[in-house]
Amino acid sequence: MTTALKSIKSLAPLLDRVLVHRIKAETKTAGGIFLPESSVKELNEAKVLAVGPGGLDKEGKRVKPSVAAGDKVLIPQYGGSPVKVGEEEYHLFRDHELLAKINE
């Protein structure tokens, strides 16, 4: 999905959606050798940039999301809605689609 956004900060997720930016894998080894892009796999780690207010349960009460902006999370290999702003690509996931929160 290509958008006319000038900045990702102007995008606010709705309901239980979470906006993430996938963390890029290192292209340089510990020994200083640069790896070609074709040999570097995508990581399933992402940084949470923004979180919606939460979904509604059957009684109409707001269910707070399990992550907050700034958290690192484990995301599925495929899925989510891609959002492209400039040259950067971001993804929108529902809170329940996230696999895990990474505590460091």
PDB file of N, CA and C in Angstrom:
ATOM      1  N   MET A   1       0.844  -1.160   0.000  1.00  0.00           N
ATOM      2  CA  MET A   1       0.000   0.000   0.000  1.00  0.00           C
ATOM      3  C   MET A   1       0.897   1.233   0.000  1.00  0.00           C
ATOM      4  N   THR A   2       0.784   2.065  -0.983  1.00  0.00           N
ATOM      5  CA  THR A   2       1.552   3.289  -1.042  1.00  0.00           C
ATOM      6  C   THR A   2       0.688   4.418  -0.504  1.00  0.00           C
ATOM      7  N   THR A   3       1.255   5.217   0.370  1.00  0.00           N
ATOM      8  CA  THR A   3       0.499   6.304   0.959  1.00  0.00           C
ATOM      9  C   THR A   3       1.143   7.631   0.619  1.00  0.00           C
ATOM     10  N   ALA A   4       0.391   8.697   0.818  1.00  0.00           N
ATOM     11  CA  ALA A   4       0.892  10.041   0.541  1.00  0.00           C
ATOM     12  C   ALA A   4       1.395  10.697   1.826  1.00  0.00           C
ATOM     13  N   LEU A   5       1.739   9.902   2.815  1.00  0.00           N
ATOM     14  CA  LEU A   5       2.221  10.440   4.083  1.00  0.00           C
ATOM     15  C   LEU A   5       3.614  11.013   3.911  1.00  0.00           C
ATOM     16  N   LYS A   6       3.856  12.107   4.589  1.00  0.00           N
ATOM     17  CA  LYS A   6       5.194  12.689   4.559  1.00  0.00           C
ATOM     18  C   LYS A   6       6.038  12.163   5.712  1.00  0.00           C
ATOM     19  N   SER A   7       5.361  11.748   6.774  1.00  0.00           N
ATOM     20  CA  SER A   7       6.065  11.230   7.939  1.00  0.00           C
ATOM     21  C   SER A   7       5.253  10.106   8.551  1.00  0.00           C
ATOM     22  N   ILE A   8       5.920   9.096   9.027  1.00  0.00           N
ATOM     23  CA  ILE A   8       5.225   7.969   9.653  1.00  0.00           C
ATOM     24  C   ILE A   8       4.593   8.397  10.974  1.00  0.00           C
ATOM     25  N   LYS A   9       5.066   9.469  11.567  1.00  0.00           N
ATOM     26  CA  LYS A   9       4.521   9.951  12.839  1.00  0.00           C
ATOM     27  C   LYS A   9       3.102  10.472  12.699  1.00  0.00           C
ATOM     28  N   SER A  10       2.673  10.760  11.480  1.00  0.00           N
ATOM     29  CA  SER A  10       1.313  11.240  11.274  1.00  0.00           C
ATOM     30  C   SER A  10       0.311  10.089  11.141  1.00  0.00           C
ATOM     31  N   LEU A  11       0.776   8.855  11.233  1.00  0.00           N
ATOM     32  CA  LEU A  11      -0.085   7.683  11.128  1.00  0.00           C
ATOM     33  C   LEU A  11      -0.418   7.167  12.527  1.00  0.00           C
ATOM     34  N   ALA A  12      -1.707   7.125  12.859  1.00  0.00           N
ATOM     35  CA  ALA A  12      -2.158   6.640  14.171  1.00  0.00           C
ATOM     36  C   ALA A  12      -2.987   5.377  13.975  1.00  0.00           C
ATOM     37  N   PRO A  13      -2.522   4.233  14.472  1.00  0.00           N
ATOM     38  CA  PRO A  13      -3.279   2.987  14.331  1.00  0.00           C
ATOM     39  C   PRO A  13      -4.621   3.054  15.062  1.00  0.00           C
ATOM     40  N   LEU A  14      -5.611   2.359  14.527  1.00  0.00           N
ATOM     41  CA  LEU A  14      -6.934   2.300  15.132  1.00  0.00           C
ATOM     42  C   LEU A  14      -7.124   0.978  15.871  1.00  0.00           C
ATOM     43  N   LEU A  15      -8.024   0.988  16.825  1.00  0.00           N
ATOM     44  CA  LEU A  15      -8.417  -0.190  17.604  1.00  0.00           C
ATOM     45  C   LEU A  15      -7.204  -0.952  18.137  1.00  0.00           C
ATOM     46  N   ASP A  16      -7.083  -2.247  17.789  1.00  0.00           N
ATOM     47  CA  ASP A  16      -6.005  -3.072  18.353  1.00  0.00           C
ATOM     48  C   ASP A  16      -4.829  -3.222  17.390  1.00  0.00           C
ATOM     49  N   ARG A  17      -4.668  -2.290  16.483  1.00  0.00           N
ATOM     50  CA  ARG A  17      -3.574  -2.396  15.521  1.00  0.00           C
ATOM     51  C   ARG A  17      -2.280  -1.803  16.076  1.00  0.00           C
ATOM     52  N   VAL A  18      -1.166  -2.381  15.609  1.00  0.00           N
ATOM     53  CA  VAL A  18       0.166  -1.993  16.076  1.00  0.00           C
ATOM     54  C   VAL A  18       1.021  -1.697  14.848  1.00  0.00           C
ATOM     55  N   LEU A  19       1.645  -0.524  14.822  1.00  0.00           N
ATOM     56  CA  LEU A  19       2.530  -0.126  13.728  1.00  0.00           C
ATOM     57  C   LEU A  19       3.955  -0.488  14.108  1.00  0.00           C
ATOM     58  N   VAL A  20       4.612  -1.299  13.265  1.00  0.00           N
ATOM     59  CA  VAL A  20       5.979  -1.740  13.565  1.00  0.00           C
ATOM     60  C   VAL A  20       6.902  -1.461  12.386  1.00  0.00           C
ATOM     61  N   HIS A  21       8.186  -1.386  12.696  1.00  0.00           N
ATOM     62  CA  HIS A  21       9.232  -1.242  11.680  1.00  0.00           C
ATOM     63  C   HIS A  21      10.179  -2.421  11.866  1.00  0.00           C
ATOM     64  N   ARG A  22      10.282  -3.235  10.830  1.00  0.00           N
ATOM     65  CA  ARG A  22      11.122  -4.442  10.900  1.00  0.00           C
ATOM     66  C   ARG A  22      12.587  -4.046  11.069  1.00  0.00           C
ATOM     67  N   ILE A  23      13.270  -4.722  11.983  1.00  0.00           N
ATOM     68  CA  ILE A  23      14.687  -4.467  12.234  1.00  0.00           C
ATOM     69  C   ILE A  23      15.492  -5.151  11.140  1.00  0.00           C
ATOM     70  N   LYS A  24      16.387  -4.429  10.547  1.00  0.00           N
ATOM     71  CA  LYS A  24      17.209  -4.967   9.460  1.00  0.00           C
ATOM     72  C   LYS A  24      18.338  -5.824  10.025  1.00  0.00           C
ATOM     73  N   ALA A  25      18.634  -6.914   9.345  1.00  0.00           N
ATOM     74  CA  ALA A  25      19.718  -7.801   9.747  1.00  0.00           C
ATOM     75  C   ALA A  25      21.059  -7.131   9.464  1.00  0.00           C
ATOM     76  N   GLU A  26      22.045  -7.478  10.255  1.00  0.00           N
ATOM     77  CA  GLU A  26      23.393  -6.940  10.069  1.00  0.00           C
ATOM     78  C   GLU A  26      23.978  -7.450   8.760  1.00  0.00           C
ATOM     79  N   THR A  27      24.586  -6.550   8.008  1.00  0.00           N
ATOM     80  CA  THR A  27      25.232  -6.956   6.754  1.00  0.00           C
ATOM     81  C   THR A  27      26.745  -7.066   6.929  1.00  0.00           C
ATOM     82  N   LYS A  28      27.196  -6.879   8.156  1.00  0.00           N
ATOM     83  CA  LYS A  28      28.626  -6.959   8.441  1.00  0.00           C
ATOM     84  C   LYS A  28      28.828  -7.955   9.585  1.00  0.00           C
ATOM     85  N   THR A  29      29.747  -8.888   9.404  1.00  0.00           N
ATOM     86  CA  THR A  29      30.012  -9.882  10.437  1.00  0.00           C
ATOM     87  C   THR A  29      30.868  -9.271  11.552  1.00  0.00           C
ATOM     88  N   ALA A  30      31.032 -10.005  12.629  1.00  0.00           N
ATOM     89  CA  ALA A  30      31.852  -9.548  13.749  1.00  0.00           C
ATOM     90  C   ALA A  30      33.307  -9.353  13.316  1.00  0.00           C
ATOM     91  N   GLY A  31      33.744 -10.101  12.319  1.00  0.00           N
ATOM     92  CA  GLY A  31      35.114  -9.992  11.815  1.00  0.00           C
ATOM     93  C   GLY A  31      35.300  -8.862  10.803  1.00  0.00           C
ATOM     94  N   GLY A  32      34.209  -8.157  10.462  1.00  0.00           N
ATOM     95  CA  GLY A  32      34.314  -7.026   9.551  1.00  0.00           C
ATOM     96  C   GLY A  32      34.043  -7.352   8.097  1.00  0.00           C
ATOM     97  N   ILE A  33      33.575  -8.560   7.818  1.00  0.00           N
ATOM     98  CA  ILE A  33      33.288  -8.959   6.438  1.00  0.00           C
ATOM     99  C   ILE A  33      31.864  -8.521   6.087  1.00  0.00           C
ATOM    100  N   PHE A  34      31.703  -7.855   4.945  1.00  0.00           N
ATOM    101  CA  PHE A  34      30.389  -7.432   4.495  1.00  0.00           C
ATOM    102  C   PHE A  34      29.714  -8.567   3.727  1.00  0.00           C
ATOM    103  N   LEU A  35      28.447  -8.817   4.049  1.00  0.00           N
ATOM    104  CA  LEU A  35      27.678  -9.880   3.407  1.00  0.00           C
ATOM    105  C   LEU A  35      26.813  -9.295   2.298  1.00  0.00           C
ATOM    106  N   PRO A  36      26.644 -10.014   1.198  1.00  0.00           N
ATOM    107  CA  PRO A  36      25.742  -9.528   0.149  1.00  0.00           C
ATOM    108  C   PRO A  36      24.288  -9.598   0.623  1.00  0.00           C
ATOM    109  N   GLU A  37      23.442  -8.724   0.083  1.00  0.00           N
ATOM    110  CA  GLU A  37      22.039  -8.671   0.508  1.00  0.00           C
ATOM    111  C   GLU A  37      21.315  -9.991   0.283  1.00  0.00           C
ATOM    112  N   SER A  38      21.709 -10.727  -0.739  1.00  0.00           N
ATOM    113  CA  SER A  38      21.027 -11.984  -1.044  1.00  0.00           C
ATOM    114  C   SER A  38      21.255 -13.045   0.027  1.00  0.00           C
ATOM    115  N   SER A  39      22.327 -12.936   0.797  1.00  0.00           N
ATOM    116  CA  SER A  39      22.608 -13.940   1.823  1.00  0.00           C
ATOM    117  C   SER A  39      22.089 -13.539   3.195  1.00  0.00           C
ATOM    118  N   VAL A  40      21.587 -12.324   3.326  1.00  0.00           N
ATOM    119  CA  VAL A  40      21.083 -11.851   4.613  1.00  0.00           C
ATOM    120  C   VAL A  40      19.580 -12.085   4.662  1.00  0.00           C
ATOM    121  N   LYS A  41      19.128 -12.859   5.648  1.00  0.00           N
ATOM    122  CA  LYS A  41      17.707 -13.150   5.799  1.00  0.00           C
ATOM    123  C   LYS A  41      17.040 -12.026   6.582  1.00  0.00           C
ATOM    124  N   GLU A  42      15.730 -11.854   6.338  1.00  0.00           N
ATOM    125  CA  GLU A  42      14.968 -10.878   7.098  1.00  0.00           C
ATOM    126  C   GLU A  42      14.778 -11.389   8.515  1.00  0.00           C
ATOM    127  N   LEU A  43      14.915 -10.497   9.470  1.00  0.00           N
ATOM    128  CA  LEU A  43      14.670 -10.856  10.857  1.00  0.00           C
ATOM    129  C   LEU A  43      13.176 -10.767  11.155  1.00  0.00           C
ATOM    130  N   ASN A  44      12.741 -11.531  12.119  1.00  0.00           N
ATOM    131  CA  ASN A  44      11.346 -11.468  12.538  1.00  0.00           C
ATOM    132  C   ASN A  44      11.184 -10.523  13.723  1.00  0.00           C
ATOM    133  N   GLU A  45      12.194  -9.701  13.966  1.00  0.00           N
ATOM    134  CA  GLU A  45      12.112  -8.727  15.048  1.00  0.00           C
ATOM    135  C   GLU A  45      11.676  -7.392  14.484  1.00  0.00           C
ATOM    136  N   ALA A  46      10.916  -6.649  15.292  1.00  0.00           N
ATOM    137  CA  ALA A  46      10.465  -5.330  14.872  1.00  0.00           C
ATOM    138  C   ALA A  46      10.361  -4.430  16.090  1.00  0.00           C
ATOM    139  N   LYS A  47      10.423  -3.130  15.834  1.00  0.00           N
ATOM    140  CA  LYS A  47      10.256  -2.139  16.891  1.00  0.00           C
ATOM    141  C   LYS A  47       8.866  -1.539  16.753  1.00  0.00           C
ATOM    142  N   VAL A  48       8.141  -1.468  17.867  1.00  0.00           N
ATOM    143  CA  VAL A  48       6.801  -0.904  17.867  1.00  0.00           C
ATOM    144  C   VAL A  48       6.914   0.620  17.824  1.00  0.00           C
ATOM    145  N   LEU A  49       6.290   1.233  16.823  1.00  0.00           N
ATOM    146  CA  LEU A  49       6.326   2.683  16.676  1.00  0.00           C
ATOM    147  C   LEU A  49       5.088   3.355  17.248  1.00  0.00           C
ATOM    148  N   ALA A  50       3.926   2.726  17.071  1.00  0.00           N
ATOM    149  CA  ALA A  50       2.674   3.296  17.571  1.00  0.00           C
ATOM    150  C   ALA A  50       1.681   2.175  17.829  1.00  0.00           C
ATOM    151  N   VAL A  51       0.788   2.410  18.781  1.00  0.00           N
ATOM    152  CA  VAL A  51      -0.199   1.411  19.176  1.00  0.00           C
ATOM    153  C   VAL A  51      -1.564   2.083  19.242  1.00  0.00           C
ATOM    154  N   GLY A  52      -2.580   1.401  18.730  1.00  0.00           N
ATOM    155  CA  GLY A  52      -3.945   1.917  18.810  1.00  0.00           C
ATOM    156  C   GLY A  52      -4.461   1.848  20.238  1.00  0.00           C
ATOM    157  N   PRO A  53      -5.632   2.417  20.508  1.00  0.00           N
ATOM    158  CA  PRO A  53      -6.173   2.448  21.866  1.00  0.00           C
ATOM    159  C   PRO A  53      -6.630   1.088  22.377  1.00  0.00           C
ATOM    160  N   GLY A  54      -6.809   0.126  21.505  1.00  0.00           N
ATOM    161  CA  GLY A  54      -7.237  -1.214  21.911  1.00  0.00           C
ATOM    162  C   GLY A  54      -8.586  -1.550  21.314  1.00  0.00           C
ATOM    163  N   GLY A  55      -8.844  -2.830  21.208  1.00  0.00           N
ATOM    164  CA  GLY A  55     -10.116  -3.292  20.659  1.00  0.00           C
ATOM    165  C   GLY A  55     -11.207  -3.277  21.716  1.00  0.00           C
ATOM    166  N   LEU A  56     -12.411  -3.668  21.313  1.00  0.00           N
ATOM    167  CA  LEU A  56     -13.547  -3.732  22.228  1.00  0.00           C
ATOM    168  C   LEU A  56     -13.941  -5.187  22.439  1.00  0.00           C
ATOM    169  N   ASP A  57     -14.275  -5.536  23.681  1.00  0.00           N
ATOM    170  CA  ASP A  57     -14.737  -6.893  23.949  1.00  0.00           C
ATOM    171  C   ASP A  57     -16.252  -6.974  23.731  1.00  0.00           C
ATOM    172  N   LYS A  58     -16.850  -8.103  24.073  1.00  0.00           N
ATOM    173  CA  LYS A  58     -18.280  -8.308  23.812  1.00  0.00           C
ATOM    174  C   LYS A  58     -19.173  -7.352  24.598  1.00  0.00           C
ATOM    175  N   GLU A  59     -18.693  -6.898  25.748  1.00  0.00           N
ATOM    176  CA  GLU A  59     -19.476  -5.966  26.563  1.00  0.00           C
ATOM    177  C   GLU A  59     -19.231  -4.512  26.163  1.00  0.00           C
ATOM    178  N   GLY A  60     -18.355  -4.284  25.187  1.00  0.00           N
ATOM    179  CA  GLY A  60     -18.067  -2.931  24.740  1.00  0.00           C
ATOM    180  C   GLY A  60     -16.973  -2.237  25.528  1.00  0.00           C
ATOM    181  N   LYS A  61     -16.271  -2.981  26.378  1.00  0.00           N
ATOM    182  CA  LYS A  61     -15.177  -2.410  27.170  1.00  0.00           C
ATOM    183  C   LYS A  61     -13.882  -2.473  26.372  1.00  0.00           C
ATOM    184  N   ARG A  62     -13.072  -1.469  26.548  1.00  0.00           N
ATOM    185  CA  ARG A  62     -11.799  -1.368  25.830  1.00  0.00           C
ATOM    186  C   ARG A  62     -10.801  -2.380  26.395  1.00  0.00           C
ATOM    187  N   VAL A  63     -10.154  -3.157  25.506  1.00  0.00           N
ATOM    188  CA  VAL A  63      -9.128  -4.125  25.889  1.00  0.00           C
ATOM    189  C   VAL A  63      -7.783  -3.502  25.548  1.00  0.00           C
ATOM    190  N   LYS A  64      -6.983  -3.250  26.568  1.00  0.00           N
ATOM    191  CA  LYS A  64      -5.693  -2.586  26.387  1.00  0.00           C
ATOM    192  C   LYS A  64      -4.729  -3.488  25.605  1.00  0.00           C
ATOM    193  N   PRO A  65      -3.989  -2.921  24.638  1.00  0.00           N
ATOM    194  CA  PRO A  65      -3.004  -3.722  23.879  1.00  0.00           C
ATOM    195  C   PRO A  65      -1.890  -4.237  24.798  1.00  0.00           C
ATOM    196  N   SER A  66      -1.265  -5.330  24.387  1.00  0.00           N
ATOM    197  CA  SER A  66      -0.235  -5.958  25.220  1.00  0.00           C
ATOM    198  C   SER A  66       1.155  -5.370  25.009  1.00  0.00           C
ATOM    199  N   VAL A  67       1.311  -4.447  24.061  1.00  0.00           N
ATOM    200  CA  VAL A  67       2.602  -3.813  23.808  1.00  0.00           C
ATOM    201  C   VAL A  67       2.442  -2.298  23.833  1.00  0.00           C
ATOM    202  N   ALA A  68       3.577  -1.604  23.922  1.00  0.00           N
ATOM    203  CA  ALA A  68       3.581  -0.143  23.913  1.00  0.00           C
ATOM    204  C   ALA A  68       4.634   0.339  22.920  1.00  0.00           C
ATOM    205  N   ALA A  69       4.548   1.595  22.544  1.00  0.00           N
ATOM    206  CA  ALA A  69       5.532   2.167  21.627  1.00  0.00           C
ATOM    207  C   ALA A  69       6.925   2.047  22.234  1.00  0.00           C
ATOM    208  N   GLY A  70       7.886   1.635  21.416  1.00  0.00           N
ATOM    209  CA  GLY A  70       9.260   1.456  21.874  1.00  0.00           C
ATOM    210  C   GLY A  70       9.617   0.014  22.197  1.00  0.00           C
ATOM    211  N   ASP A  71       8.616  -0.863  22.347  1.00  0.00           N
ATOM    212  CA  ASP A  71       8.882  -2.280  22.629  1.00  0.00           C
ATOM    213  C   ASP A  71       9.454  -2.968  21.398  1.00  0.00           C
ATOM    214  N   LYS A  72      10.231  -4.041  21.635  1.00  0.00           N
ATOM    215  CA  LYS A  72      10.686  -4.916  20.553  1.00  0.00           C
ATOM    216  C   LYS A  72       9.797  -6.145  20.580  1.00  0.00           C
ATOM    217  N   VAL A  73       9.350  -6.566  19.400  1.00  0.00           N
ATOM    218  CA  VAL A  73       8.441  -7.698  19.318  1.00  0.00           C
ATOM    219  C   VAL A  73       8.910  -8.679  18.253  1.00  0.00           C
ATOM    220  N   LEU A  74       8.404  -9.888  18.359  1.00  0.00           N
ATOM    221  CA  LEU A  74       8.641 -10.935  17.376  1.00  0.00           C
ATOM    222  C   LEU A  74       7.392 -10.996  16.505  1.00  0.00           C
ATOM    223  N   ILE A  75       7.564 -10.834  15.189  1.00  0.00           N
ATOM    224  CA  ILE A  75       6.423 -10.807  14.280  1.00  0.00           C
ATOM    225  C   ILE A  75       6.441 -12.026  13.369  1.00  0.00           C
ATOM    226  N   PRO A  76       5.284 -12.378  12.803  1.00  0.00           N
ATOM    227  CA  PRO A  76       5.261 -13.515  11.873  1.00  0.00           C
ATOM    228  C   PRO A  76       6.044 -13.197  10.601  1.00  0.00           C
ATOM    229  N   GLN A  77       6.535 -14.240   9.940  1.00  0.00           N
ATOM    230  CA  GLN A  77       7.307 -14.073   8.704  1.00  0.00           C
ATOM    231  C   GLN A  77       6.474 -13.366   7.634  1.00  0.00           C
ATOM    232  N   TYR A  78       5.208 -13.744   7.533  1.00  0.00           N
ATOM    233  CA  TYR A  78       4.311 -13.159   6.540  1.00  0.00           C
ATOM    234  C   TYR A  78       3.101 -12.580   7.260  1.00  0.00           C
ATOM    235  N   GLY A  79       2.413 -11.680   6.598  1.00  0.00           N
ATOM    236  CA  GLY A  79       1.202 -11.106   7.176  1.00  0.00           C
ATOM    237  C   GLY A  79       1.377  -9.633   7.471  1.00  0.00           C
ATOM    238  N   GLY A  80       0.381  -9.072   8.080  1.00  0.00           N
ATOM    239  CA  GLY A  80       0.394  -7.653   8.351  1.00  0.00           C
ATOM    240  C   GLY A  80       0.083  -6.868   7.089  1.00  0.00           C
ATOM    241  N   SER A  81      -0.223  -5.615   7.267  1.00  0.00           N
ATOM    242  CA  SER A  81      -0.504  -4.738   6.133  1.00  0.00           C
ATOM    243  C   SER A  81       0.687  -3.821   5.928  1.00  0.00           C
ATOM    244  N   PRO A  82       1.374  -3.930   4.779  1.00  0.00           N
ATOM    245  CA  PRO A  82       2.534  -3.065   4.551  1.00  0.00           C
ATOM    246  C   PRO A  82       2.111  -1.625   4.282  1.00  0.00           C
ATOM    247  N   VAL A  83       2.868  -0.692   4.838  1.00  0.00           N
ATOM    248  CA  VAL A  83       2.656   0.736   4.614  1.00  0.00           C
ATOM    249  C   VAL A  83       4.002   1.311   4.218  1.00  0.00           C
ATOM    250  N   LYS A  84       4.070   1.897   3.023  1.00  0.00           N
ATOM    251  CA  LYS A  84       5.327   2.443   2.541  1.00  0.00           C
ATOM    252  C   LYS A  84       5.282   3.962   2.644  1.00  0.00           C
ATOM    253  N   VAL A  85       6.278   4.529   3.299  1.00  0.00           N
ATOM    254  CA  VAL A  85       6.415   5.977   3.434  1.00  0.00           C
ATOM    255  C   VAL A  85       7.804   6.327   2.926  1.00  0.00           C
ATOM    256  N   GLY A  86       7.857   6.988   1.788  1.00  0.00           N
ATOM    257  CA  GLY A  86       9.151   7.258   1.165  1.00  0.00           C
ATOM    258  C   GLY A  86       9.761   5.943   0.730  1.00  0.00           C
ATOM    259  N   GLU A  87      10.993   5.693   1.151  1.00  0.00           N
ATOM    260  CA  GLU A  87      11.674   4.438   0.820  1.00  0.00           C
ATOM    261  C   GLU A  87      11.535   3.393   1.923  1.00  0.00           C
ATOM    262  N   GLU A  88      11.028   3.788   3.076  1.00  0.00           N
ATOM    263  CA  GLU A  88      10.906   2.874   4.210  1.00  0.00           C
ATOM    264  C   GLU A  88       9.580   2.120   4.166  1.00  0.00           C
ATOM    265  N   GLU A  89       9.610   0.855   4.606  1.00  0.00           N
ATOM    266  CA  GLU A  89       8.391   0.060   4.666  1.00  0.00           C
ATOM    267  C   GLU A  89       8.088  -0.299   6.115  1.00  0.00           C
ATOM    268  N   TYR A  90       6.850  -0.085   6.509  1.00  0.00           N
ATOM    269  CA  TYR A  90       6.362  -0.376   7.847  1.00  0.00           C
ATOM    270  C   TYR A  90       5.231  -1.389   7.709  1.00  0.00           C
ATOM    271  N   HIS A  91       4.808  -1.974   8.841  1.00  0.00           N
ATOM    272  CA  HIS A  91       3.719  -2.952   8.808  1.00  0.00           C
ATOM    273  C   HIS A  91       2.735  -2.664   9.936  1.00  0.00           C
ATOM    274  N   LEU A  92       1.458  -2.899   9.641  1.00  0.00           N
ATOM    275  CA  LEU A  92       0.403  -2.827  10.650  1.00  0.00           C
ATOM    276  C   LEU A  92      -0.055  -4.242  10.952  1.00  0.00           C
ATOM    277  N   PHE A  93       0.006  -4.613  12.212  1.00  0.00           N
ATOM    278  CA  PHE A  93      -0.464  -5.919  12.674  1.00  0.00           C
ATOM    279  C   PHE A  93      -1.545  -5.709  13.726  1.00  0.00           C
ATOM    280  N   ARG A  94      -2.411  -6.677  13.879  1.00  0.00           N
ATOM    281  CA  ARG A  94      -3.325  -6.671  15.016  1.00  0.00           C
ATOM    282  C   ARG A  94      -2.534  -7.163  16.225  1.00  0.00           C
ATOM    283  N   ASP A  95      -2.933  -6.711  17.391  1.00  0.00           N
ATOM    284  CA  ASP A  95      -2.219  -7.061  18.613  1.00  0.00           C
ATOM    285  C   ASP A  95      -2.102  -8.579  18.789  1.00  0.00           C
ATOM    286  N   HIS A  96      -3.154  -9.323  18.487  1.00  0.00           N
ATOM    287  CA  HIS A  96      -3.118 -10.777  18.688  1.00  0.00           C
ATOM    288  C   HIS A  96      -2.268 -11.499  17.642  1.00  0.00           C
ATOM    289  N   GLU A  97      -1.855 -10.820  16.566  1.00  0.00           N
ATOM    290  CA  GLU A  97      -0.997 -11.442  15.553  1.00  0.00           C
ATOM    291  C   GLU A  97       0.475 -11.425  15.946  1.00  0.00           C
ATOM    292  N   LEU A  98       0.852 -10.565  16.890  1.00  0.00           N
ATOM    293  CA  LEU A  98       2.246 -10.508  17.331  1.00  0.00           C
ATOM    294  C   LEU A  98       2.574 -11.789  18.086  1.00  0.00           C
ATOM    295  N   LEU A  99       3.764 -12.327  17.847  1.00  0.00           N
ATOM    296  CA  LEU A  99       4.122 -13.616  18.426  1.00  0.00           C
ATOM    297  C   LEU A  99       4.650 -13.507  19.849  1.00  0.00           C
ATOM    298  N   ALA A 100       5.465 -12.479  20.120  1.00  0.00           N
ATOM    299  CA  ALA A 100       6.052 -12.354  21.449  1.00  0.00           C
ATOM    300  C   ALA A 100       6.599 -10.939  21.637  1.00  0.00           C
ATOM    301  N   LYS A 101       6.737 -10.563  22.895  1.00  0.00           N
ATOM    302  CA  LYS A 101       7.383  -9.304  23.265  1.00  0.00           C
ATOM    303  C   LYS A 101       8.788  -9.660  23.731  1.00  0.00           C
ATOM    304  N   ILE A 102       9.790  -8.935  23.230  1.00  0.00           N
ATOM    305  CA  ILE A 102      11.181  -9.233  23.582  1.00  0.00           C
ATOM    306  C   ILE A 102      11.590  -8.324  24.733  1.00  0.00           C
ATOM    307  N   ASN A 103      11.879  -8.930  25.872  1.00  0.00           N
ATOM    308  CA  ASN A 103      12.328  -8.160  27.046  1.00  0.00           C
ATOM    309  C   ASN A 103      13.839  -8.164  27.079  1.00  0.00           C
ATOM    310  N   GLU A 104      14.426  -6.978  27.103  1.00  0.00           N
ATOM    311  CA  GLU A 104      15.886  -6.887  27.123  1.00  0.00           C
ATOM    312  C   GLU A 104      16.348  -6.245  28.410  1.00  0.00           C
TER     313      GLU A 104
END
